[in-house]
mmCIF file of C-alpha atoms and ligand atoms in Angstrom:
data_model
loop_
_atom_site.group_PDB
_atom_site.id
_atom_site.type_symbol
_atom_site.label_atom_id
_atom_site.label_comp_id
_atom_site.label_asym_id
_atom_site.label_seq_id
_atom_site.Cartn_x
_atom_site.Cartn_y
_atom_site.Cartn_z
ATOM 1 C CA MET K 962 20.566 -12.267 6.311
ATOM 2 C CA THR K 963 17.102 -13.366 5.290
ATOM 3 C CA ASP K 964 15.601 -13.993 1.885
ATOM 4 C CA THR K 965 13.194 -11.128 2.407
ATOM 5 C CA LEU K 966 15.867 -8.549 3.189
ATOM 6 C CA ASP K 967 17.926 -9.705 0.188
ATOM 7 C CA ILE K 968 14.842 -9.341 -1.995
ATOM 8 C CA LEU K 969 13.908 -5.904 -0.625
ATOM 9 C CA ARG K 970 17.470 -4.608 -1.024
ATOM 10 C CA ASN K 971 17.573 -5.865 -4.614
ATOM 11 C CA GLU K 972 14.253 -4.190 -5.320
ATOM 12 C CA HIS K 973 15.637 -0.950 -3.874
ATOM 13 C CA ARG K 974 18.581 -1.166 -6.289
ATOM 14 C CA ASN K 975 16.172 -1.439 -9.231
ATOM 15 C CA ILE K 976 13.946 1.333 -7.893
ATOM 16 C CA ALA K 977 16.947 3.649 -7.324
ATOM 17 C CA ALA K 978 18.144 3.109 -10.903
ATOM 18 C CA LEU K 979 14.654 3.814 -12.283
ATOM 19 C CA LEU K 980 14.416 6.982 -10.172
ATOM 20 C CA ASP K 981 17.729 8.118 -11.714
ATOM 21 C CA LEU K 982 16.241 7.530 -15.181
ATOM 22 C CA LEU K 983 13.058 9.409 -14.278
ATOM 23 C CA ALA K 984 15.083 12.333 -12.888
ATOM 24 C CA LEU K 985 17.124 12.477 -16.118
ATOM 25 C CA GLN K 986 13.940 12.616 -18.192
ATOM 26 C CA ALA K 987 12.553 15.404 -15.981
ATOM 27 C CA ASP K 988 15.858 17.314 -16.365
ATOM 28 C CA LEU K 989 15.615 16.878 -20.119
ATOM 29 C CA LEU K 990 12.082 18.271 -20.192
ATOM 30 C CA GLU K 991 13.113 21.166 -17.964
ATOM 31 C CA ARG K 992 15.883 22.089 -20.407
ATOM 32 C CA ARG K 993 13.363 21.902 -23.274
ATOM 33 C CA GLY K 994 15.013 18.764 -24.627
ATOM 34 C CA GLN K 995 13.276 15.808 -26.233
ATOM 35 C CA PRO K 996 12.204 13.371 -23.512
ATOM 36 C CA ASP K 997 11.548 9.668 -24.023
ATOM 37 C CA LEU K 998 7.816 9.642 -23.300
ATOM 38 C CA LYS K 999 7.527 5.868 -23.668
ATOM 39 C CA LEU K 1000 10.228 5.413 -21.047
ATOM 40 C CA ILE K 1001 8.529 7.884 -18.689
ATOM 41 C CA THR K 1002 5.214 6.061 -19.140
ATOM 42 C CA GLU K 1003 6.749 2.647 -18.493
ATOM 43 C CA ILE K 1004 8.518 3.903 -15.367
ATOM 44 C CA THR K 1005 5.338 5.289 -13.809
ATOM 45 C CA ASP K 1006 3.341 2.213 -14.894
ATOM 46 C CA TYR K 1007 5.974 0.013 -13.291
ATOM 47 C CA PHE K 1008 5.960 1.996 -10.043
ATOM 48 C CA ARG K 1009 2.205 1.588 -9.835
ATOM 49 C CA SER K 1010 2.293 -2.092 -10.763
ATOM 50 C CA PHE K 1011 5.053 -3.226 -8.483
ATOM 51 C CA PRO K 1012 6.657 -0.953 -5.863
ATOM 52 C CA ASP K 1013 3.333 0.593 -4.856
ATOM 53 C CA MET K 1014 1.278 -2.607 -5.116
ATOM 54 C CA TYR K 1015 3.725 -5.161 -3.709
ATOM 55 C CA HIS K 1016 7.080 -3.751 -2.575
ATOM 56 C CA HIS K 1017 5.641 -1.397 0.037
ATOM 57 C CA PRO K 1018 3.155 -3.993 1.397
ATOM 58 C CA LYS K 1019 6.041 -6.444 1.764
ATOM 59 C CA GLU K 1020 7.896 -3.852 3.847
ATOM 60 C CA ASP K 1021 4.685 -3.213 5.793
ATOM 61 C CA MET K 1022 4.757 -6.876 6.836
ATOM 62 C CA VAL K 1023 8.270 -6.407 8.216
ATOM 63 C CA LEU K 1024 7.197 -3.166 9.927
ATOM 64 C CA GLY K 1025 4.177 -4.872 11.484
ATOM 65 C CA ARG K 1026 6.282 -7.655 12.948
ATOM 66 C CA LEU K 1027 8.907 -5.172 14.162
ATOM 67 C CA ARG K 1028 6.162 -3.243 15.973
ATOM 68 C CA GLU K 1029 5.268 -6.430 17.880
ATOM 69 C CA ARG K 1030 8.886 -7.090 18.799
ATOM 70 C CA VAL K 1031 10.127 -3.578 19.726
ATOM 71 C CA ALA K 1032 7.383 -1.280 21.003
ATOM 72 C CA ALA K 1033 9.822 1.638 21.393
ATOM 73 C CA LEU K 1034 10.215 1.840 17.608
ATOM 74 C CA GLU K 1035 6.523 2.679 17.104
ATOM 75 C CA PRO K 1036 6.984 6.346 16.036
ATOM 76 C CA ALA K 1037 9.566 5.499 13.355
ATOM 77 C CA ILE K 1038 7.487 2.538 12.137
ATOM 78 C CA ALA K 1039 4.336 4.658 11.903
ATOM 79 C CA GLU K 1040 6.254 7.307 9.950
ATOM 80 C CA LEU K 1041 7.483 4.811 7.346
ATOM 81 C CA GLU K 1042 3.970 3.372 6.993
ATOM 82 C CA SER K 1043 2.472 6.811 6.458
ATOM 83 C CA GLU K 1044 5.180 7.573 3.881
ATOM 84 C CA HIS K 1045 4.066 4.488 1.944
ATOM 85 C CA GLU K 1046 0.546 5.944 1.854
ATOM 86 C CA ALA K 1047 1.754 9.420 0.880
ATOM 87 C CA LEU K 1048 4.049 8.071 -1.858
ATOM 88 C CA SER K 1049 1.160 6.071 -3.272
ATOM 89 C CA ASP K 1050 -0.953 9.252 -3.489
ATOM 90 C CA GLU K 1051 1.922 11.186 -5.088
ATOM 91 C CA LEU K 1052 2.498 8.409 -7.616
ATOM 92 C CA HIS K 1053 -1.155 8.538 -8.604
ATOM 93 C CA ILE K 1054 -0.914 12.299 -9.208
ATOM 94 C CA LEU K 1055 2.381 11.876 -11.099
ATOM 95 C CA SER K 1056 0.791 9.189 -13.320
ATOM 96 C CA ARG K 1057 -2.045 11.570 -14.165
ATOM 97 C CA ALA K 1058 0.544 14.219 -15.018
ATOM 98 C CA VAL K 1059 2.243 11.782 -17.408
ATOM 99 C CA VAL K 1060 -1.049 11.176 -19.211
ATOM 100 C CA ALA K 1061 -1.615 14.947 -19.410
ATOM 101 C CA LEU K 1062 1.873 15.313 -20.877
ATOM 102 C CA LEU K 1063 1.112 12.668 -23.500
ATOM 103 C CA THR K 1064 -2.240 14.095 -24.491
ATOM 104 C CA ASP K 1065 -1.366 17.789 -24.325
ATOM 105 C CA PRO K 1066 2.393 18.450 -24.233
ATOM 106 C CA CYS K 1067 2.106 22.199 -23.603
ATOM 107 C CA PRO K 1068 4.388 24.281 -21.317
ATOM 108 C CA ALA K 1069 1.967 23.917 -18.378
ATOM 109 C CA THR K 1070 1.781 20.079 -18.498
ATOM 110 C CA ARG K 1071 5.556 19.897 -18.989
ATOM 111 C CA ALA K 1072 6.141 22.125 -15.951
ATOM 112 C CA ASP K 1073 3.667 20.125 -13.850
ATOM 113 C CA PHE K 1074 5.330 16.857 -14.716
ATOM 114 C CA VAL K 1075 8.844 18.219 -14.058
ATOM 115 C CA GLN K 1076 7.874 19.512 -10.625
ATOM 116 C CA LEU K 1077 5.957 16.360 -9.615
ATOM 117 C CA ALA K 1078 8.665 14.028 -10.941
ATOM 118 C CA HIS K 1079 11.462 15.804 -9.051
ATOM 119 C CA THR K 1080 9.428 15.809 -5.830
ATOM 120 C CA PHE K 1081 8.537 12.121 -6.207
ATOM 121 C CA VAL K 1082 12.152 11.144 -6.935
ATOM 122 C CA GLU K 1083 13.478 13.042 -3.910
ATOM 123 C CA ARG K 1084 10.848 11.634 -1.546
ATOM 124 C CA GLU K 1085 11.355 8.065 -2.756
ATOM 125 C CA ARG K 1086 15.124 8.355 -2.406
ATOM 126 C CA HIS K 1087 14.815 9.765 1.105
ATOM 127 C CA HIS K 1088 12.265 7.099 2.061
ATOM 128 C CA MET K 1089 14.425 4.228 0.823
ATOM 129 C CA ALA K 1090 17.459 5.657 2.610
ATOM 130 C CA MET K 1091 15.498 5.677 5.884
ATOM 131 C CA GLU K 1092 14.404 2.090 5.346
ATOM 132 C CA GLU K 1093 17.946 0.971 4.654
ATOM 133 C CA ARG K 1094 19.400 2.905 7.573
ATOM 134 C CA PHE K 1095 16.644 2.101 10.078
ATOM 135 C CA LEU K 1096 14.118 -0.550 9.063
ATOM 136 C CA PHE K 1097 16.331 -3.253 7.593
ATOM 137 C CA PRO K 1098 18.997 -3.217 10.350
ATOM 138 C CA ALA K 1099 16.331 -3.054 13.105
ATOM 139 C CA ALA K 1100 14.467 -5.987 11.552
ATOM 140 C CA GLU K 1101 17.723 -7.922 11.214
ATOM 141 C CA ARG K 1102 18.417 -7.376 14.909
ATOM 142 C CA SER K 1103 14.957 -7.966 16.345
ATOM 143 C CA LEU K 1104 12.860 -10.378 14.273
ATOM 144 C CA THR K 1105 12.964 -14.072 15.112
ATOM 145 C CA ALA K 1106 13.603 -16.995 12.793
ATOM 146 C CA GLU K 1107 9.875 -17.797 12.988
ATOM 147 C CA ASP K 1108 9.013 -14.218 11.989
ATOM 148 C CA TRP K 1109 11.238 -14.500 8.925
ATOM 149 C CA LEU K 1110 9.833 -17.880 7.935
ATOM 150 C CA GLU K 1111 6.332 -16.439 7.876
ATOM 151 C CA ILE K 1112 7.368 -13.239 6.104
ATOM 152 C CA ASP K 1113 9.592 -15.044 3.562
ATOM 153 C CA GLU K 1114 6.699 -17.297 2.574
ATOM 154 C CA VAL K 1115 4.412 -14.374 1.764
ATOM 155 C CA VAL K 1116 7.104 -12.194 0.192
ATOM 156 C CA GLY K 1117 8.167 -15.061 -2.079
ATOM 157 C CA GLN K 1118 4.756 -14.928 -3.775
ATOM 158 C CA PHE K 1119 5.243 -11.381 -5.060
ATOM 159 C CA SER K 1120 8.344 -11.250 -7.203
ATOM 160 C CA ASP K 1121 9.432 -8.227 -9.178
ATOM 161 C CA PRO K 1122 7.975 -8.602 -12.696
ATOM 162 C CA ILE K 1123 10.843 -6.599 -14.192
ATOM 163 C CA SER K 1124 13.266 -9.417 -13.317
ATOM 164 C CA ALA K 1125 10.954 -12.229 -14.386
ATOM 165 C CA PRO K 1126 11.975 -14.340 -17.402
ATOM 166 C CA ASP K 1127 8.470 -13.908 -18.822
ATOM 167 C CA VAL K 1128 8.410 -10.119 -18.395
ATOM 168 C CA ARG K 1129 7.124 -9.709 -21.970
ATOM 169 C CA HIS K 1130 4.129 -11.878 -21.198
ATOM 170 C CA ARG K 1131 2.489 -9.711 -18.614
ATOM 171 C CA PHE K 1132 -1.303 -10.093 -18.609
ATOM 172 C CA LEU K 1133 -1.016 -13.241 -20.728
ATOM 173 C CA LEU K 1134 -3.243 -15.192 -18.318
ATOM 174 C CA LEU K 1135 -5.648 -12.261 -18.220
ATOM 175 C CA ARG K 1136 -5.748 -12.027 -22.010
ATOM 176 C CA ASP K 1137 -6.646 -15.734 -22.288
ATOM 177 C CA ARG K 1138 -9.267 -15.536 -19.561
ATOM 178 C CA LEU K 1139 -10.769 -12.410 -21.094
ATOM 179 C CA ALA K 1140 -11.019 -14.136 -24.487
ATOM 180 C CA GLN K 1141 -12.752 -17.121 -22.843
ATOM 181 C CA GLN K 1142 -15.075 -14.834 -20.976
ATOM 182 C CA LEU K 1143 -15.994 -12.900 -24.112
ATOM 183 C CA GLN K 1144 -16.564 -16.155 -26.028
ATOM 184 C CA GLY K 1145 -18.813 -17.325 -23.212
ATOM 185 C CA ASP K 1146 -20.780 -14.075 -23.356
ATOM 186 C CA ALA K 1147 -21.182 -14.383 -27.139
ATOM 187 C CA ALA K 1148 -22.357 -18.043 -26.946
HETATM 188 FE FE1 FE2 Z 1399 11.342 0.155 0.174
#
């Protein structure tokens, strides 16, 4: 077991739980219930900020090294990589649908969100299942200790902000730098 695979599996557990929450909110909207719009917004913001930005690229590193080690796995590797791209596009569209829901919660925006959310949840679940059934075991079998050392070093730089002790202080550095920048402009 490597640090990276432990980390990726833990991230999958978080992602799976958040997908369950998103699916419940979509079900609620479908049944004309009262959804938690703040929760929906935070879930899609989180997916854009972490799984899309860092979790998938971390897996892409593992896929890239696996491609070098086992050429016969190329078709399956290419499929997972293209799913990362497709899921990123779908997440972008889903995020726009959330904003539409917030600004104009009419039957059409509700229906759009419900359909996009269910599709996104199903595709993510299927994608993660493939990674756990294929990618992680294949990487465990075929990557060398040197491969893992290199990958672990990079992966360790991008931790999941939802588990960080300072999760409430996101953009704190940016806020300070922005204030300095604005002061500099005003001077
Ligand atoms: Fe994944």
